[in-house]
Amino acid sequence: MNYFELFDLPVSLTIDKSGLAKKYFELQKKYHPDFYTQADEAEQEDALEKSSDINKALKIFQHKDSTIKYVLQLKGLLEEEEKYQLPPDFLMEVMELNENLSKDSTEAITAFENDIYASVKQIIELYDDTTITTKSLLKVKEYYFKKKYLQRILDRLDD
């Protein structure tokens, strides 16, 4: 069972967070290990595993980038700790940003991030699991790695 099934959500790159907490508490009420102290060992183990999955799912669904990563993994398009080769033109633009890095660079990096998001905005926001193509998901994968790369630069600025 994947996390979308667990939370009874359609597979999507964006999660409607309005009902997420309610569903989380509903599932925790049902599967929290404290409610299975009198159950047999197999039921206790199952409750512990489900409770752990519920916590992991919530953590993933609360963050857009984590949700994108999870969907790409579900589709078999992203492996844990994958080394992804970013396009040379992107790396050149990032190198220029890096060379001129200062406290004021946050705006330029954010604008750059918005530009790369524009190319996948429709795919992400209008995602339909029944009609999505591998080609579209590969564009999202590239966006995911580009954004991750830019986030590392922003994190360095915050230090």
PDB file of C-alpha atoms in Angstrom:
ATOM      1  CA  MET A   1       0.000   0.000   0.000  1.00  0.00           C
ATOM      2  CA  ASN A   2       1.440   3.358  -0.972  1.00  0.00           C
ATOM      3  CA  TYR A   3       0.954   6.537   1.062  1.00  0.00           C
ATOM      4  CA  PHE A   4      -1.741   7.885  -1.247  1.00  0.00           C
ATOM      5  CA  GLU A   5      -3.798   4.729  -0.725  1.00  0.00           C
ATOM      6  CA  LEU A   6      -3.160   4.870   3.012  1.00  0.00           C
ATOM      7  CA  PHE A   7      -4.526   8.420   3.196  1.00  0.00           C
ATOM      8  CA  ASP A   8      -7.232   7.663   0.611  1.00  0.00           C
ATOM      9  CA  LEU A   9      -5.902  10.375  -1.712  1.00  0.00           C
ATOM     10  CA  PRO A  10      -5.535  10.382  -5.483  1.00  0.00           C
ATOM     11  CA  VAL A  11      -1.924  10.228  -6.672  1.00  0.00           C
ATOM     12  CA  SER A  12      -0.901  13.836  -7.226  1.00  0.00           C
ATOM     13  CA  LEU A  13       2.131  16.109  -7.251  1.00  0.00           C
ATOM     14  CA  THR A  14       0.258  18.633  -5.108  1.00  0.00           C
ATOM     15  CA  ILE A  15      -1.617  17.740  -1.955  1.00  0.00           C
ATOM     16  CA  ASP A  16      -4.638  19.605  -0.644  1.00  0.00           C
ATOM     17  CA  LYS A  17      -3.430  20.209   2.892  1.00  0.00           C
ATOM     18  CA  SER A  18      -6.819  21.339   4.220  1.00  0.00           C
ATOM     19  CA  GLY A  19      -7.950  17.813   5.149  1.00  0.00           C
ATOM     20  CA  LEU A  20      -4.514  16.304   5.679  1.00  0.00           C
ATOM     21  CA  ALA A  21      -4.289  16.819   9.456  1.00  0.00           C
ATOM     22  CA  LYS A  22      -7.819  15.517   9.968  1.00  0.00           C
ATOM     23  CA  LYS A  23      -7.051  12.335   7.995  1.00  0.00           C
ATOM     24  CA  TYR A  24      -3.758  11.929   9.881  1.00  0.00           C
ATOM     25  CA  PHE A  25      -5.478  12.043  13.280  1.00  0.00           C
ATOM     26  CA  GLU A  26      -8.214   9.719  12.043  1.00  0.00           C
ATOM     27  CA  LEU A  27      -5.618   7.166  10.931  1.00  0.00           C
ATOM     28  CA  GLN A  28      -3.566   7.534  14.124  1.00  0.00           C
ATOM     29  CA  LYS A  29      -6.698   6.908  16.192  1.00  0.00           C
ATOM     30  CA  LYS A  30      -7.243   3.735  14.247  1.00  0.00           C
ATOM     31  CA  TYR A  31      -3.657   2.432  14.165  1.00  0.00           C
ATOM     32  CA  HIS A  32      -1.705   3.969  17.044  1.00  0.00           C
ATOM     33  CA  PRO A  33       0.212   1.209  18.860  1.00  0.00           C
ATOM     34  CA  ASP A  34      -1.116   2.345  22.264  1.00  0.00           C
ATOM     35  CA  PHE A  35      -4.542   1.056  21.216  1.00  0.00           C
ATOM     36  CA  TYR A  36      -3.123  -2.410  20.558  1.00  0.00           C
ATOM     37  CA  THR A  37      -1.438  -3.174  23.884  1.00  0.00           C
ATOM     38  CA  GLN A  38      -3.882  -6.034  24.553  1.00  0.00           C
ATOM     39  CA  ALA A  39      -3.692  -7.410  20.999  1.00  0.00           C
ATOM     40  CA  ASP A  40      -1.534 -10.327  19.927  1.00  0.00           C
ATOM     41  CA  GLU A  41       2.025  -9.752  18.771  1.00  0.00           C
ATOM     42  CA  ALA A  42       1.182  -9.809  15.041  1.00  0.00           C
ATOM     43  CA  GLU A  43      -1.517  -7.140  15.452  1.00  0.00           C
ATOM     44  CA  GLN A  44       0.831  -5.005  17.571  1.00  0.00           C
ATOM     45  CA  GLU A  45       3.525  -5.259  14.905  1.00  0.00           C
ATOM     46  CA  ASP A  46       1.024  -4.369  12.163  1.00  0.00           C
ATOM     47  CA  ALA A  47      -0.222  -1.337  14.122  1.00  0.00           C
ATOM     48  CA  LEU A  48       3.340  -0.174  14.760  1.00  0.00           C
ATOM     49  CA  GLU A  49       4.178  -0.464  11.054  1.00  0.00           C
ATOM     50  CA  LYS A  50       0.993   1.339   9.961  1.00  0.00           C
ATOM     51  CA  SER A  51       1.557   4.108  12.518  1.00  0.00           C
ATOM     52  CA  SER A  52       5.101   4.553  11.236  1.00  0.00           C
ATOM     53  CA  ASP A  53       3.851   4.682   7.624  1.00  0.00           C
ATOM     54  CA  ILE A  54       1.226   7.264   8.604  1.00  0.00           C
ATOM     55  CA  ASN A  55       3.910   9.493  10.134  1.00  0.00           C
ATOM     56  CA  LYS A  56       6.182   9.126   7.090  1.00  0.00           C
ATOM     57  CA  ALA A  57       3.301   9.872   4.707  1.00  0.00           C
ATOM     58  CA  LEU A  58       2.325  13.016   6.590  1.00  0.00           C
ATOM     59  CA  LYS A  59       5.903  14.258   6.512  1.00  0.00           C
ATOM     60  CA  ILE A  60       6.081  13.672   2.743  1.00  0.00           C
ATOM     61  CA  PHE A  61       2.672  15.211   1.989  1.00  0.00           C
ATOM     62  CA  GLN A  62       3.442  18.367   3.968  1.00  0.00           C
ATOM     63  CA  HIS A  63       6.276  19.312   1.604  1.00  0.00           C
ATOM     64  CA  LYS A  64       5.798  19.795  -2.117  1.00  0.00           C
ATOM     65  CA  ASP A  65       9.309  18.679  -3.060  1.00  0.00           C
ATOM     66  CA  SER A  66       8.999  15.525  -0.959  1.00  0.00           C
ATOM     67  CA  THR A  67       5.677  14.719  -2.607  1.00  0.00           C
ATOM     68  CA  ILE A  68       7.203  15.157  -6.070  1.00  0.00           C
ATOM     69  CA  LYS A  69      10.104  12.904  -5.094  1.00  0.00           C
ATOM     70  CA  TYR A  70       7.719  10.276  -3.716  1.00  0.00           C
ATOM     71  CA  VAL A  71       5.563  10.221  -6.874  1.00  0.00           C
ATOM     72  CA  LEU A  72       8.658   9.933  -9.076  1.00  0.00           C
ATOM     73  CA  GLN A  73       9.825   7.014  -6.923  1.00  0.00           C
ATOM     74  CA  LEU A  74       6.383   5.381  -7.125  1.00  0.00           C
ATOM     75  CA  LYS A  75       6.578   5.609 -10.919  1.00  0.00           C
ATOM     76  CA  GLY A  76      10.054   4.054 -10.913  1.00  0.00           C
ATOM     77  CA  LEU A  77      11.665   7.211 -12.313  1.00  0.00           C
ATOM     78  CA  LEU A  78      13.771   8.175  -9.310  1.00  0.00           C
ATOM     79  CA  GLU A  79      16.041   6.105  -7.132  1.00  0.00           C
ATOM     80  CA  GLU A  80      17.180   6.981  -3.632  1.00  0.00           C
ATOM     81  CA  GLU A  81      20.510   8.870  -3.751  1.00  0.00           C
ATOM     82  CA  GLU A  82      20.371   9.002  -7.558  1.00  0.00           C
ATOM     83  CA  LYS A  83      23.071  11.043  -9.237  1.00  0.00           C
ATOM     84  CA  TYR A  84      21.277  13.069 -11.882  1.00  0.00           C
ATOM     85  CA  GLN A  85      23.120  14.787 -14.712  1.00  0.00           C
ATOM     86  CA  LEU A  86      21.801  18.341 -15.015  1.00  0.00           C
ATOM     87  CA  PRO A  87      21.943  20.126 -18.393  1.00  0.00           C
ATOM     88  CA  PRO A  88      25.155  22.093 -19.033  1.00  0.00           C
ATOM     89  CA  ASP A  89      23.286  25.354 -19.754  1.00  0.00           C
ATOM     90  CA  PHE A  90      21.601  25.157 -16.348  1.00  0.00           C
ATOM     91  CA  LEU A  91      24.942  24.515 -14.656  1.00  0.00           C
ATOM     92  CA  MET A  92      26.476  27.512 -16.454  1.00  0.00           C
ATOM     93  CA  GLU A  93      23.672  29.796 -15.252  1.00  0.00           C
ATOM     94  CA  VAL A  94      24.066  28.496 -11.711  1.00  0.00           C
ATOM     95  CA  MET A  95      27.822  28.999 -11.905  1.00  0.00           C
ATOM     96  CA  GLU A  96      27.230  32.657 -12.812  1.00  0.00           C
ATOM     97  CA  LEU A  97      24.844  33.006  -9.873  1.00  0.00           C
ATOM     98  CA  ASN A  98      27.428  31.393  -7.608  1.00  0.00           C
ATOM     99  CA  GLU A  99      30.182  33.749  -8.750  1.00  0.00           C
ATOM    100  CA  ASN A 100      28.083  36.769  -7.845  1.00  0.00           C
ATOM    101  CA  LEU A 101      26.728  35.316  -4.619  1.00  0.00           C
ATOM    102  CA  SER A 102      25.877  37.810  -1.911  1.00  0.00           C
ATOM    103  CA  LYS A 103      23.148  38.413   0.656  1.00  0.00           C
ATOM    104  CA  ASP A 104      21.100  40.071  -2.124  1.00  0.00           C
ATOM    105  CA  SER A 105      21.286  36.970  -4.331  1.00  0.00           C
ATOM    106  CA  THR A 106      18.189  35.400  -2.810  1.00  0.00           C
ATOM    107  CA  GLU A 107      15.913  37.394  -5.127  1.00  0.00           C
ATOM    108  CA  ALA A 108      17.878  36.385  -8.241  1.00  0.00           C
ATOM    109  CA  ILE A 109      17.866  32.727  -7.211  1.00  0.00           C
ATOM    110  CA  THR A 110      14.136  32.844  -6.445  1.00  0.00           C
ATOM    111  CA  ALA A 111      13.455  34.440  -9.848  1.00  0.00           C
ATOM    112  CA  PHE A 112      15.570  31.727 -11.502  1.00  0.00           C
ATOM    113  CA  GLU A 113      13.650  29.075  -9.578  1.00  0.00           C
ATOM    114  CA  ASN A 114      10.351  30.592 -10.746  1.00  0.00           C
ATOM    115  CA  ASP A 115      11.599  30.416 -14.340  1.00  0.00           C
ATOM    116  CA  ILE A 116      12.412  26.716 -14.103  1.00  0.00           C
ATOM    117  CA  TYR A 117       9.066  26.057 -12.385  1.00  0.00           C
ATOM    118  CA  ALA A 118       7.195  27.728 -15.254  1.00  0.00           C
ATOM    119  CA  SER A 119       8.213  24.894 -17.591  1.00  0.00           C
ATOM    120  CA  VAL A 120       6.504  22.270 -15.389  1.00  0.00           C
ATOM    121  CA  LYS A 121       3.804  24.329 -13.687  1.00  0.00           C
ATOM    122  CA  GLN A 122       0.935  22.852 -15.697  1.00  0.00           C
ATOM    123  CA  ILE A 123       2.222  19.298 -15.293  1.00  0.00           C
ATOM    124  CA  ILE A 124       2.467  19.685 -11.520  1.00  0.00           C
ATOM    125  CA  GLU A 125      -0.710  21.646 -10.894  1.00  0.00           C
ATOM    126  CA  LEU A 126      -2.933  19.731 -13.344  1.00  0.00           C
ATOM    127  CA  TYR A 127      -1.456  16.290 -12.662  1.00  0.00           C
ATOM    128  CA  ASP A 128      -3.725  13.413 -13.633  1.00  0.00           C
ATOM    129  CA  ASP A 129      -2.357   9.985 -12.783  1.00  0.00           C
ATOM    130  CA  THR A 130      -4.436   8.326 -15.484  1.00  0.00           C
ATOM    131  CA  THR A 131      -3.128  10.424 -18.371  1.00  0.00           C
ATOM    132  CA  ILE A 132       0.364  11.521 -17.290  1.00  0.00           C
ATOM    133  CA  THR A 133       3.150  10.505 -19.654  1.00  0.00           C
ATOM    134  CA  THR A 134       6.633   9.363 -18.779  1.00  0.00           C
ATOM    135  CA  LYS A 135       7.972  12.268 -20.841  1.00  0.00           C
ATOM    136  CA  SER A 136       6.088  14.760 -18.642  1.00  0.00           C
ATOM    137  CA  LEU A 137       7.258  13.047 -15.472  1.00  0.00           C
ATOM    138  CA  LEU A 138      10.853  13.192 -16.690  1.00  0.00           C
ATOM    139  CA  LYS A 139      10.464  16.977 -17.063  1.00  0.00           C
ATOM    140  CA  VAL A 140       9.258  17.076 -13.453  1.00  0.00           C
ATOM    141  CA  LYS A 141      12.255  14.967 -12.444  1.00  0.00           C
ATOM    142  CA  GLU A 142      14.637  17.454 -14.048  1.00  0.00           C
ATOM    143  CA  TYR A 143      12.821  20.315 -12.314  1.00  0.00           C
ATOM    144  CA  TYR A 144      13.107  18.456  -8.986  1.00  0.00           C
ATOM    145  CA  PHE A 145      16.892  18.146  -9.316  1.00  0.00           C
ATOM    146  CA  LYS A 146      17.326  21.731 -10.512  1.00  0.00           C
ATOM    147  CA  LYS A 147      15.304  23.007  -7.558  1.00  0.00           C
ATOM    148  CA  LYS A 148      17.281  20.837  -5.171  1.00  0.00           C
ATOM    149  CA  TYR A 149      20.493  22.289  -6.600  1.00  0.00           C
ATOM    150  CA  LEU A 150      19.241  25.858  -6.168  1.00  0.00           C
ATOM    151  CA  GLN A 151      18.084  25.093  -2.627  1.00  0.00           C
ATOM    152  CA  ARG A 152      21.632  24.112  -1.667  1.00  0.00           C
ATOM    153  CA  ILE A 153      22.811  27.554  -2.811  1.00  0.00           C
ATOM    154  CA  LEU A 154      20.043  29.274  -0.810  1.00  0.00           C
ATOM    155  CA  ASP A 155      20.967  27.188   2.239  1.00  0.00           C
ATOM    156  CA  ARG A 156      24.585  28.350   1.922  1.00  0.00           C
ATOM    157  CA  LEU A 157      23.388  31.960   1.857  1.00  0.00           C
ATOM    158  CA  ASP A 158      21.521  31.416   5.119  1.00  0.00           C
ATOM    159  CA  ASP A 159      24.686  30.148   6.858  1.00  0.00           C
TER     160      ASP A 159
END
